[in-house]
Short mmCIF file of C-alpha atoms and ligand atoms in Angstrom, two decimals:
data_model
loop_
_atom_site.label_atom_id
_atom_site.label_comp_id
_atom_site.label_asym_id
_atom_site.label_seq_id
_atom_site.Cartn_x
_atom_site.Cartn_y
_atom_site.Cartn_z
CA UNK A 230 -23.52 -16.29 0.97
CA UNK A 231 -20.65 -17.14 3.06
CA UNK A 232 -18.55 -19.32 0.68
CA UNK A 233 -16.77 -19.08 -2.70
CA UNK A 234 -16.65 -22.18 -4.62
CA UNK A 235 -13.39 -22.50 -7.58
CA UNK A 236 -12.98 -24.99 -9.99
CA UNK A 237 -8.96 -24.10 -10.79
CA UNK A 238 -6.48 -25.32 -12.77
CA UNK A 239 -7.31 -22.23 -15.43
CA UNK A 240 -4.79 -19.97 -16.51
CA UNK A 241 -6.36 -16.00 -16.19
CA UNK A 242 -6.88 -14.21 -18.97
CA UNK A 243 -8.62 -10.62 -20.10
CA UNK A 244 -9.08 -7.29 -18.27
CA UNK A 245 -10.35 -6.14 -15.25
CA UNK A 246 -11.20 -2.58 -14.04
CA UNK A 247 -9.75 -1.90 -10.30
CA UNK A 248 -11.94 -0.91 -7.81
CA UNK A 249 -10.96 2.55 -5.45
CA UNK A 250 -8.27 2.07 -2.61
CA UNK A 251 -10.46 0.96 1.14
CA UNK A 252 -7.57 2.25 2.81
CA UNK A 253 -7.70 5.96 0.89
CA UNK A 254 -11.64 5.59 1.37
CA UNK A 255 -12.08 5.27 5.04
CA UNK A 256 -10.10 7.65 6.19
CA UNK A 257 -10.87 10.40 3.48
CA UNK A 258 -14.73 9.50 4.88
CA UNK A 259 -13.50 10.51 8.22
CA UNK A 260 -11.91 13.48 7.55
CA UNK A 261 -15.47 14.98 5.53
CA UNK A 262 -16.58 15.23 9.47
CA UNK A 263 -13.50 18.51 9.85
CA UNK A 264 -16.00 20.47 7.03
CA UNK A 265 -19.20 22.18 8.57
CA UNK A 266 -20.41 21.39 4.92
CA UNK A 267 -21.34 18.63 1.90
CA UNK A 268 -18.23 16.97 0.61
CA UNK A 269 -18.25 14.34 -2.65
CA UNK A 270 -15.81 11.50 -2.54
CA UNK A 271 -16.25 9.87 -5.56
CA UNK A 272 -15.27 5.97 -6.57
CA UNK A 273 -15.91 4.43 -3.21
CA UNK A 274 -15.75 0.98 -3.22
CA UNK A 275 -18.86 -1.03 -2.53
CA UNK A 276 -16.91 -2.91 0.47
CA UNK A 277 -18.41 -3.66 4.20
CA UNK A 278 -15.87 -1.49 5.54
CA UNK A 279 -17.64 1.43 3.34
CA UNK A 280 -21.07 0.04 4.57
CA UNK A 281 -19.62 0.32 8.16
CA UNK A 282 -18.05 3.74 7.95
CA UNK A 283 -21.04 5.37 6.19
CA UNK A 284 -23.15 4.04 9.92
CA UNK A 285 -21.08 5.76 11.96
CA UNK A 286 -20.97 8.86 10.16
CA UNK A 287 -24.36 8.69 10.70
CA UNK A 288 -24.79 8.01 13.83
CA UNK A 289 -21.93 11.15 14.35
CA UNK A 290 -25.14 13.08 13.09
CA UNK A 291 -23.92 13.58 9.37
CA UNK A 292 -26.24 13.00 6.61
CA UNK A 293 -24.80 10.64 4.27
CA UNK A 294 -26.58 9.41 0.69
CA UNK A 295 -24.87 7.15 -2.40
CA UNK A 296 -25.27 10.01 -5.28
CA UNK A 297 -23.85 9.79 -8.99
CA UNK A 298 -21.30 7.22 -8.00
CA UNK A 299 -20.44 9.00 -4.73
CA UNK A 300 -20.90 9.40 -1.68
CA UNK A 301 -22.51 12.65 -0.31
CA UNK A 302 -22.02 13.53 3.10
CA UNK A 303 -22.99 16.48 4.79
CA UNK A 304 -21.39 17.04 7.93
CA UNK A 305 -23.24 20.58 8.70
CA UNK A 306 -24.39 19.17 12.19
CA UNK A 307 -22.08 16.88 13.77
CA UNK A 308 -22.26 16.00 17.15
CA UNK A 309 -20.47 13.85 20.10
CA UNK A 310 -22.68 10.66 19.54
CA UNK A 311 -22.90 7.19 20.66
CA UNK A 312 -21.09 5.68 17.98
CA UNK A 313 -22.28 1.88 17.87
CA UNK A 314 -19.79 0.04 19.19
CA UNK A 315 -19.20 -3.30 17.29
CA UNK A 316 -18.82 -0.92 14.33
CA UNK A 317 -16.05 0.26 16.24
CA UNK A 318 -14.07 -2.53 17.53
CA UNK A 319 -15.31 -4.73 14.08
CA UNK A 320 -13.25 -1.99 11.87
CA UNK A 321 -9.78 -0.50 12.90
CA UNK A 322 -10.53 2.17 10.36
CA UNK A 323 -12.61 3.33 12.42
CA UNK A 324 -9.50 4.70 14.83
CA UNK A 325 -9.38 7.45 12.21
CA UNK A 326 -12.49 8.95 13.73
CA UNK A 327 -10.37 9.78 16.91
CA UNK A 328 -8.60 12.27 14.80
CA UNK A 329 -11.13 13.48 13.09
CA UNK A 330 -13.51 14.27 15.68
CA UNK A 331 -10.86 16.02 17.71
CA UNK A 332 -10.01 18.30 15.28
CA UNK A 333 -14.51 18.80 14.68
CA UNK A 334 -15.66 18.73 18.46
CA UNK A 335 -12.49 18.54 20.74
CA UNK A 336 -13.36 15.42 22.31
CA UNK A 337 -14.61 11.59 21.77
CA UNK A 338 -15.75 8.54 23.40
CA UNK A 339 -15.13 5.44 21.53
CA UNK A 340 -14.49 1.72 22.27
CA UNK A 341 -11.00 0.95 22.49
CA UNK A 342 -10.35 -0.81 18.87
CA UNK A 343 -8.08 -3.87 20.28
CA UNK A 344 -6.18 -5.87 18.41
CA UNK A 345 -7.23 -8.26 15.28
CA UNK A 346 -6.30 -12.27 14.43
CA UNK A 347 -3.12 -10.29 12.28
CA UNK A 348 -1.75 -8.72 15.61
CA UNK A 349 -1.85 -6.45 18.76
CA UNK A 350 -2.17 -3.54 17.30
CA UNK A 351 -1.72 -0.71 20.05
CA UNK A 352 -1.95 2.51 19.38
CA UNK A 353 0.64 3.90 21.84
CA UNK A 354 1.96 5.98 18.62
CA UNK A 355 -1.26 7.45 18.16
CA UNK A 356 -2.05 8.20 21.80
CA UNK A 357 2.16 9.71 22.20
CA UNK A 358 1.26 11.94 19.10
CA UNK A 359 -2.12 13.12 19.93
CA UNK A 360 -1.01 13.86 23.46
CA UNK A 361 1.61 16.38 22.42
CA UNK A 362 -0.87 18.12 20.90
CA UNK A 363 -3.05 18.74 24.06
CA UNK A 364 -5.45 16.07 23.88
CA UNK A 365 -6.15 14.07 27.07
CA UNK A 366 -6.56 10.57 27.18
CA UNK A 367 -8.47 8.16 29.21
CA UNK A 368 -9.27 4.48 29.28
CA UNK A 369 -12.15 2.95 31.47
CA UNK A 370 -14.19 -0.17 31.07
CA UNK A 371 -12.83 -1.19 27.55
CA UNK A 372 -14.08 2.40 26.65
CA UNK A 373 -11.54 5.49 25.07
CA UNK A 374 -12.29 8.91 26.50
CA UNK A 375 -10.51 11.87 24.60
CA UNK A 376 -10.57 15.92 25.31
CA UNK A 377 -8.55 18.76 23.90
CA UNK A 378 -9.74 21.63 25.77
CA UNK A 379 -6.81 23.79 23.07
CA UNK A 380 -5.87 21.79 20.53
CA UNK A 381 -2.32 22.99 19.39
CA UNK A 382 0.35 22.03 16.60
CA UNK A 383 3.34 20.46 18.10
CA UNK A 384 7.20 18.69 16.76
CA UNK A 385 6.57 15.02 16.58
CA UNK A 386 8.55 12.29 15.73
CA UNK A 387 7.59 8.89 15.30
CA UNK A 388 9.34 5.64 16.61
CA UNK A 389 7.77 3.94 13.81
CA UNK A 390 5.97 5.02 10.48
CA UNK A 391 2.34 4.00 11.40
CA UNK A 392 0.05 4.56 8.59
CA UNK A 393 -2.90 4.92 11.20
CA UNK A 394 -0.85 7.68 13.84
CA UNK A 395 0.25 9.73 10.67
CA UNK A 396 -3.41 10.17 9.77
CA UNK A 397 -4.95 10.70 13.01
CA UNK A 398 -2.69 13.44 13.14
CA UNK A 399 -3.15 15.25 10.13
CA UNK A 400 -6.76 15.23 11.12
CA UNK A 401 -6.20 16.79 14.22
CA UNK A 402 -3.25 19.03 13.16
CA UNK A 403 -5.62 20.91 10.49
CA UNK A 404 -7.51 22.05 13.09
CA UNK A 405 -4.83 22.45 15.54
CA UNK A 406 -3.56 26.35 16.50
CA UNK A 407 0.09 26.81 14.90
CA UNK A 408 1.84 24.06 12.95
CA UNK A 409 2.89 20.74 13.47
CA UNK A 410 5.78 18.86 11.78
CA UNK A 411 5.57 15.29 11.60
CA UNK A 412 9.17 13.89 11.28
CA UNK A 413 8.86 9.75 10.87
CA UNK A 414 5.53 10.32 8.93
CA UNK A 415 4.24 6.71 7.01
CA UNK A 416 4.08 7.57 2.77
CA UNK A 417 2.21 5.18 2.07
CA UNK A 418 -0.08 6.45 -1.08
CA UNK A 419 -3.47 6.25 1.12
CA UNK A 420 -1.46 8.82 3.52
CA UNK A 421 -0.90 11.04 0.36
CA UNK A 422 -4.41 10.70 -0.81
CA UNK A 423 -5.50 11.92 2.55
CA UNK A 424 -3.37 14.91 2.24
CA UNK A 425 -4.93 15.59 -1.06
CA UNK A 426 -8.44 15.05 -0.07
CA UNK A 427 -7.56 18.04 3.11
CA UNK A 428 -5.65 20.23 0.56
CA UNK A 429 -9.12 20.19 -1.74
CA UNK A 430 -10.72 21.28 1.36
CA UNK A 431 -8.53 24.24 1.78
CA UNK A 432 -6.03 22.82 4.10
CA UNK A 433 -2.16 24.03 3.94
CA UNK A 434 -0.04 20.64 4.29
CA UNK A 435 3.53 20.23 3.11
CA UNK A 436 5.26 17.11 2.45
CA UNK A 437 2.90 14.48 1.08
CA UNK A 438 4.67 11.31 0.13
CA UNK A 439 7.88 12.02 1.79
CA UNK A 440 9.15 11.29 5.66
CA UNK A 441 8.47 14.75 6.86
CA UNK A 442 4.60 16.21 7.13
CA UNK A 443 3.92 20.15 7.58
CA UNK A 444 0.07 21.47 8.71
CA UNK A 445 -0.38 24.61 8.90
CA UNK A 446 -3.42 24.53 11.52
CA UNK A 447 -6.71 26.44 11.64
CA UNK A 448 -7.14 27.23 7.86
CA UNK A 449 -10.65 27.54 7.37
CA UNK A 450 -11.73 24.08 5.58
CA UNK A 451 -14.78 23.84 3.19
CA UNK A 452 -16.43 20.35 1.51
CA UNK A 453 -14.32 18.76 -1.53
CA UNK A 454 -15.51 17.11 -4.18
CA UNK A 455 -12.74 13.92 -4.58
CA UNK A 456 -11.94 10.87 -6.51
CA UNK A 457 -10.51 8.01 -4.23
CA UNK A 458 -7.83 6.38 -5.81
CA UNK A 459 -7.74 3.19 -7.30
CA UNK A 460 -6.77 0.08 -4.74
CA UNK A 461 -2.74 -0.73 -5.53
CA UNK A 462 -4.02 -4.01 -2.81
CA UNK A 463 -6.98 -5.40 -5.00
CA UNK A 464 -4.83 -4.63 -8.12
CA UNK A 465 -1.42 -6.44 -6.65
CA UNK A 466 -3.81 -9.13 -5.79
CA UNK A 467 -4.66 -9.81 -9.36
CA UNK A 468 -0.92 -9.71 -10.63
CA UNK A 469 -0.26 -12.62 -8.30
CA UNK A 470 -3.28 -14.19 -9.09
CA UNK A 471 -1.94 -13.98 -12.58
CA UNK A 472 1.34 -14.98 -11.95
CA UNK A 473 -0.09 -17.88 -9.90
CA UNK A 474 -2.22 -19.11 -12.98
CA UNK A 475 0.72 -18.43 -15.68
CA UNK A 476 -2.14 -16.29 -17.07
CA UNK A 477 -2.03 -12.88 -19.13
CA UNK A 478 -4.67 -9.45 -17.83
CA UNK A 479 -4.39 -6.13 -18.21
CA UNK A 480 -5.63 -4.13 -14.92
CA UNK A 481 -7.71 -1.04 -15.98
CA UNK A 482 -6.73 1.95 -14.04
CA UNK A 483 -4.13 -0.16 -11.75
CA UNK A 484 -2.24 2.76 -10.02
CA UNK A 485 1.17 1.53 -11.38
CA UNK A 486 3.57 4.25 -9.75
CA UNK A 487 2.36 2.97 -6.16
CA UNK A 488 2.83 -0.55 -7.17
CA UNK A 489 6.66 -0.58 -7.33
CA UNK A 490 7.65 -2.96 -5.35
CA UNK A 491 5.07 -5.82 -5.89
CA UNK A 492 5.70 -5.07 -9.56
CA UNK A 493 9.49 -5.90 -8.85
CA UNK A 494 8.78 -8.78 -7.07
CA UNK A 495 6.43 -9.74 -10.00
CA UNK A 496 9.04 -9.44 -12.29
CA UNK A 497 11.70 -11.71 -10.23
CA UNK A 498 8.95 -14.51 -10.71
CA UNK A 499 9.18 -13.99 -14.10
CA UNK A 500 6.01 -12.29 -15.07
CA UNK A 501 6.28 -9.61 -17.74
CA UNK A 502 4.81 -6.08 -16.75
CA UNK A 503 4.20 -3.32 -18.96
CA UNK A 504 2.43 0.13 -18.00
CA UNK A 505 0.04 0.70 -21.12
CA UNK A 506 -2.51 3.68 -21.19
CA UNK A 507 -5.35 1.69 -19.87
CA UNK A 508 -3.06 0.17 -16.94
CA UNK A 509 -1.03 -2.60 -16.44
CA UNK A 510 -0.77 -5.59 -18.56
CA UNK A 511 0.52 -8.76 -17.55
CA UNK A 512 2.27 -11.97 -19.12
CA UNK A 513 3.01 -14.59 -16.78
CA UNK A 514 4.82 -17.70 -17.36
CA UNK A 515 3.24 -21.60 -17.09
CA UNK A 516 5.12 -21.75 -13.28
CA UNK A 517 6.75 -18.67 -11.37
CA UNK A 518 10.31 -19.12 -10.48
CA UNK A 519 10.71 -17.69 -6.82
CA UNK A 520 13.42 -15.41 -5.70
CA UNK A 521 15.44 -16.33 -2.10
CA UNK A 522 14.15 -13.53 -0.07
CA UNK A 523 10.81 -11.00 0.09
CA UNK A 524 10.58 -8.33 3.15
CA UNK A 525 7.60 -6.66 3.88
CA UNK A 526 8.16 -2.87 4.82
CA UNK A 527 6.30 -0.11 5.05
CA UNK A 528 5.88 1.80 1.89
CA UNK A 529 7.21 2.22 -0.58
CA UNK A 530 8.82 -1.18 0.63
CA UNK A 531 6.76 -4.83 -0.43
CA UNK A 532 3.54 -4.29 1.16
CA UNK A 533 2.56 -6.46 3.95
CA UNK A 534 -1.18 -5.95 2.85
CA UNK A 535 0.39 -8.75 -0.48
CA UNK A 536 2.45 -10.75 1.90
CA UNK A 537 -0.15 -13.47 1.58
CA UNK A 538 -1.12 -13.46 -1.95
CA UNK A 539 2.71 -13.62 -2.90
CA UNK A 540 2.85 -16.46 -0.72
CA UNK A 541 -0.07 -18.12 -2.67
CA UNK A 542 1.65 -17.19 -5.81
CA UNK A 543 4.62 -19.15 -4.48
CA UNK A 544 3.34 -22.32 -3.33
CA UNK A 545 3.49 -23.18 -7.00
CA UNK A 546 6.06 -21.77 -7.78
CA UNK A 547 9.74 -22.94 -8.86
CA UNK A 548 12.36 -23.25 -6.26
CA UNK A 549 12.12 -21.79 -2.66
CA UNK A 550 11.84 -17.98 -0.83
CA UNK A 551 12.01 -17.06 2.47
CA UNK A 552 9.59 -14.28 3.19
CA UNK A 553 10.09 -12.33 5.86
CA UNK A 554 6.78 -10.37 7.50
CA UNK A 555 8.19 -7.00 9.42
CA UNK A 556 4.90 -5.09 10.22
CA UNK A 557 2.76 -7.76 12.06
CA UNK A 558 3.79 -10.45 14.27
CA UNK A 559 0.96 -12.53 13.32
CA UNK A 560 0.33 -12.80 9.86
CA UNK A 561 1.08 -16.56 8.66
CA UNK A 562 -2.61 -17.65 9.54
CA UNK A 563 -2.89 -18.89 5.98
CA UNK A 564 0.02 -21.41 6.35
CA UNK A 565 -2.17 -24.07 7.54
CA UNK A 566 -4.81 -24.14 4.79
CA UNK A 567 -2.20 -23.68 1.89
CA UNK A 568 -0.36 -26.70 3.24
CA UNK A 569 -3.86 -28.64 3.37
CA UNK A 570 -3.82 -27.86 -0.48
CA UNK A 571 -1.06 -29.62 -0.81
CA UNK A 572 2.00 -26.62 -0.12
CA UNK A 573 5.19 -26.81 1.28
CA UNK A 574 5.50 -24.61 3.83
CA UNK A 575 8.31 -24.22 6.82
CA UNK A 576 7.61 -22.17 9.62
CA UNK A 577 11.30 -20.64 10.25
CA UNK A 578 9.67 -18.27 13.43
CA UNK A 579 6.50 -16.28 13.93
CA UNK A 580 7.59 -13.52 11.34
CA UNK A 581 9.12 -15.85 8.70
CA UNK A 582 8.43 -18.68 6.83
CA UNK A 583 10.26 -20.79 3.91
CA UNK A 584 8.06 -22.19 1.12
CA UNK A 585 9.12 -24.59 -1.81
CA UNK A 586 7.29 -24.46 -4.92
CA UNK A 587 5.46 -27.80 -5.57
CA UNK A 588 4.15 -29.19 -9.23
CA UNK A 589 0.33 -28.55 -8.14
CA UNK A 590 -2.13 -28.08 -5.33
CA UNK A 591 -5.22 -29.78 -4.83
CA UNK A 592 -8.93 -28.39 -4.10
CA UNK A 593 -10.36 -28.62 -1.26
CA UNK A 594 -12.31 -26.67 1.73
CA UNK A 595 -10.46 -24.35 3.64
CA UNK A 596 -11.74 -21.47 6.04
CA UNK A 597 -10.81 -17.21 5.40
CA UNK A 598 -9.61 -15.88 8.76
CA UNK A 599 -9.02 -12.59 7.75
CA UNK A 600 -8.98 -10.24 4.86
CA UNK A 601 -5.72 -10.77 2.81
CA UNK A 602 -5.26 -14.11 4.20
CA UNK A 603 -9.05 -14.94 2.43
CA UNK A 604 -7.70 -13.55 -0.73
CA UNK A 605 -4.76 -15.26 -0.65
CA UNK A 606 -7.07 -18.73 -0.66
CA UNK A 607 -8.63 -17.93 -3.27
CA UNK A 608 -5.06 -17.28 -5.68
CA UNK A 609 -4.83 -20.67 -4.19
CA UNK A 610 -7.74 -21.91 -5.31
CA UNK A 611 -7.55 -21.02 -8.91
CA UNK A 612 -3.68 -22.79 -9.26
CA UNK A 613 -5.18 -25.79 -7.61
CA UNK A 614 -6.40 -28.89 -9.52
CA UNK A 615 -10.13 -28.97 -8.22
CA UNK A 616 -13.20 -27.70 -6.75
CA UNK A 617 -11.86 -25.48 -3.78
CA UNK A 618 -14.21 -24.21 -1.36
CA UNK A 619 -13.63 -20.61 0.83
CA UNK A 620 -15.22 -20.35 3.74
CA UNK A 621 -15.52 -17.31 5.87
CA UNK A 622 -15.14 -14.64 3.03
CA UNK A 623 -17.63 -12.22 4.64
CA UNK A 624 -14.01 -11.24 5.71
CA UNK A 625 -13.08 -11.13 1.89
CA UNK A 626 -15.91 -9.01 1.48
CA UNK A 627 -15.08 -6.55 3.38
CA UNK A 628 -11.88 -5.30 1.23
CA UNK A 629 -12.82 -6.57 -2.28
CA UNK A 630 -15.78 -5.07 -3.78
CA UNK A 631 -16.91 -8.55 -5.72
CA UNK A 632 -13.98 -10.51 -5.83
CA UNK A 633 -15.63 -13.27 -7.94
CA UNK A 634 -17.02 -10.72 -10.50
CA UNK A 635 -13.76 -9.58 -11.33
CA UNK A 636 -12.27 -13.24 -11.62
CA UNK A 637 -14.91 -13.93 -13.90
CA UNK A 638 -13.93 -11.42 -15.94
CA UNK A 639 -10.58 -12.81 -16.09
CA UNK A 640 -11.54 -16.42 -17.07
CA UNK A 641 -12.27 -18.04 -13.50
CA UNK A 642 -14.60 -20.63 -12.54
CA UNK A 643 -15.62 -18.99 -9.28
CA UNK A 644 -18.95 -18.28 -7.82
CA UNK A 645 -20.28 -17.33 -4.52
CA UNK A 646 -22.79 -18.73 -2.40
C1 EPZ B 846 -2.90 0.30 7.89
O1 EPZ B 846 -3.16 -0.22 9.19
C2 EPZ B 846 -3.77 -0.51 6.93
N1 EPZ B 846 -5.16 -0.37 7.29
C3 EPZ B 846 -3.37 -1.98 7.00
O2 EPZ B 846 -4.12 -2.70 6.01
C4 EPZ B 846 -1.90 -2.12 6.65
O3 EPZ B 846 -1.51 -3.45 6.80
C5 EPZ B 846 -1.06 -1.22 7.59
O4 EPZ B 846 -1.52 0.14 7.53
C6 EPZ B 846 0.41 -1.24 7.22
O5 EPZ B 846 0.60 -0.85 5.92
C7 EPZ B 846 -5.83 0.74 6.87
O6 EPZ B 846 -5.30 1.63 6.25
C8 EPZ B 846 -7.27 0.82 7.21
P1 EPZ B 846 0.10 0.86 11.22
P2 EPZ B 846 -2.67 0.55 10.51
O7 EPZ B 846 -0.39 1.81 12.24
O8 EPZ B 846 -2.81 2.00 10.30
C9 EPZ B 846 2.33 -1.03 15.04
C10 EPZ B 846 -5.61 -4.33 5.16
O9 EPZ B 846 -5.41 -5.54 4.96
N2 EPZ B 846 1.79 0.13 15.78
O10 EPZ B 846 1.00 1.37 10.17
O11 EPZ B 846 -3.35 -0.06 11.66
C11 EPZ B 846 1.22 -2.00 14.62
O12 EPZ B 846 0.88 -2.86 15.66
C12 EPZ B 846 -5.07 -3.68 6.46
O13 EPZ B 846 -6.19 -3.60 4.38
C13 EPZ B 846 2.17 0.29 17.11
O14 EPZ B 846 2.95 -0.49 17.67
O15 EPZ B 846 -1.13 0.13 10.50
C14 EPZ B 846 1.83 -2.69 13.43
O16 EPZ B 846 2.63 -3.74 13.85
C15 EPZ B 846 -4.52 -4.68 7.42
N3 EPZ B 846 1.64 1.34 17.80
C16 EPZ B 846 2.65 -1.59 12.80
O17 EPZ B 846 2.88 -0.60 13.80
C17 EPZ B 846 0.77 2.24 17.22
O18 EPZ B 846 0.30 3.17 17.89
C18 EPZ B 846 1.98 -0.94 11.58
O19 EPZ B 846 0.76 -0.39 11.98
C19 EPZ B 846 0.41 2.06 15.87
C20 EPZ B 846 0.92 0.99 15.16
#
């Protein structure tokens, strides 16, 4: 089942209920290790990336079951395991267990997580941070040895407000002795979510949302019973699959107040968005008219993680926009196989391209190299005239819960298989 097959051309119509946020998930998962006891985290999404955390939870020595639509994990006996590693370097989430384990056992050995097709992806912030804070460091045979022999809260500020550093330190820091300030932090709504998830555990942070994090370390921390949020990601990328189709949905549960900025951008293409009590509901005109410029920054800026789907969107679109990608240096992989649909794409330099709206795109079989860039086909696939096929969307798979389900349910001729 490693190919979604679109017959397009239909504009989207109905509801759709949003699945919870992968990127609040996995690192709430992580921190349930910090808790000598059984914590809930509730509305999980189905997602590899779950599938993948849940293994090496368990191979951390944590007993983890699917219960009354959560996940149960009880992280009474944790120990230093031999975490396996292609579940390691196959998931960058997975960084967040540096943190985590830390703060539980003082020390980890992990394979280094390298870089992914979307860009390098060091973690020199992470390693700067952590470092201040007593932990040593070393890196042998592809492999990541940490120790903190006294883990201890420390000033930090960060060159650069990475989501991943800002939660490898709040894991650490809750366990840390004395506080730590975090000035630089990332507020990105998955960083807040972790914050929340700690606080229900008993943790004292300060801060949450804004530039400037507070732990107070070594508060005793006991299991939480949480709801993940639901994914402002899967839920921008049905607004620009509407706005791609001229279509009209309302998105159950969309978390609206994190969605600012894609909803503005939304809105420039014309599509009308109003908050209602089940969510967000959507009118979208027959083609999108595209504004000159979109940035991607890092929240609450335009989300790089919609960079491609807006770009899909686009392709269709009235007029021209320069989009501009800030975060990653190499996240245009989807030019190709939009122009072999028929786009209009410039390449104006690794981090920013130029594309012209064209009357239509036509089906045909392209390849998913990545997560948001596989999403981004499909959008693509339901503007264009045609049977489109998506290859690769095992990488699809693991951010969207069942991506064809919920099309379905808007109107789309998609299947997998
Ligand atoms: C998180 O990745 C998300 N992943 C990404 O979503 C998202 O694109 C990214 O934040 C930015 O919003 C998860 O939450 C699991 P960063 P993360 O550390 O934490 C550089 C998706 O599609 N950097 O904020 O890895 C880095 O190379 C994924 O769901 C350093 O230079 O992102 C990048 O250019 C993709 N040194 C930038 O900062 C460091 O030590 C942002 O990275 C750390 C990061």
């Amino acid at each position: 089942m490693d190919a979604i097959h679109i017959r397009g051309g239909v504009a989207l119509h109905g509801n759709v209920l949003i699945q919870g946020s992968k990127n609040a998930a996995l690192p709430v998962l992580a921190a349930t290790l910090l808790a000598k006891e059984t914590s809930i985290i509730r509305n999980c999404p189905r997602i590899a990336d779950v599938y993948r955390m849940i293994n090496l939870l368990d191979s951390l020595g944590c007993n983890v079951s699917w219960e009354d639509g959560g996940i149960r994990v009880d992280a009474g006996n944790v120990c230093e395991g031999e975490m396996p590693a292609e579940a390691i370097t196959g998931m960058r989430s997975s960084l967040c267990l540096l943190g985590a384990m830390l703060g539980r056992c003082g020390e980890i050995v992990m394979e280094h997580p390298g870089g992914c097709v979307i860009g390098e992806r060091p973690i020199d912030i992470h390693i700067a941070a952590l470092g201040k804070m007593g932990v040593e460091f070393k890196e042998e045979g592809g492999r990541l040895y940490a120790r903190a022999s006294g883990l201890h809260g420390a000033d930090l500020t960060l060159p650069f407000a990475s989501v991943g550093a800002t939660e490898n330190i709040l894991l650490a820091a809750v366990m840390a002795e004395g506080d730590t300030v975090v000035f630089g932090a990332a507020k990105e709504p998955e960083v807040t979510a972790l914050c929340d998830f700690l606080k229900c555990c008993g943790a004292s942070i300060e801060g949450a949302g804004s530039d400037v994090l507070t732990i107070h370390g070594r508060v005793p921390l006991h299991g939480g019973d949480f709801k993940i949020p639901a994914d402002r990601i899967v839920a921008g990328t049905y607004l620009f699959g509407c706005a791609a189709t001229g279509g009209c949905v309302l998105l159950e549960e969309a978390p609206i107040g994190q969605m600012e900025a894609a909803i503005h951008l939304a809105g420039q293409m014309g599509s009308k968005c109003e908050p209602v009590s089940e969510g967000l509901y959507i009118q979208s005109p027959k083609r999108a008219a595209l504004p000159a410029l979109v940035r991607t920054e890092p929240y609450p800026g335009f989300p790089t993680d919609l960079q491609s789907m807006a770009l899909a969107a686009m392709t269709v679109g009235e007029g021209e926009c320069v989009i501009e990608e800030t975060i990653f240096e190499n996240r245009f992989r989807v030019v190709p196989p939009l122009r072999d649909m028929g786009a209009d794409i410039e390449e104006l330099d690794t981090r920013k391209v130029r594309v012209k709206g064209v009357e239509r795109l036509a089906g045909r079989s392209v390849e998913a190299m990545e997560l948001r860039g596989g999403a981004a086909l499909v959008l693509a696939g339901l503007a264009a005239q045609g049977q489109t096929l998506v290859t690769g969307c095992s990488y699809i798979f693991r951010g969207y819960e069942n991506i064809c389900r919920d099309l379905r349910e808007l109107g789309a001729r998609i299947t997998s298989g």
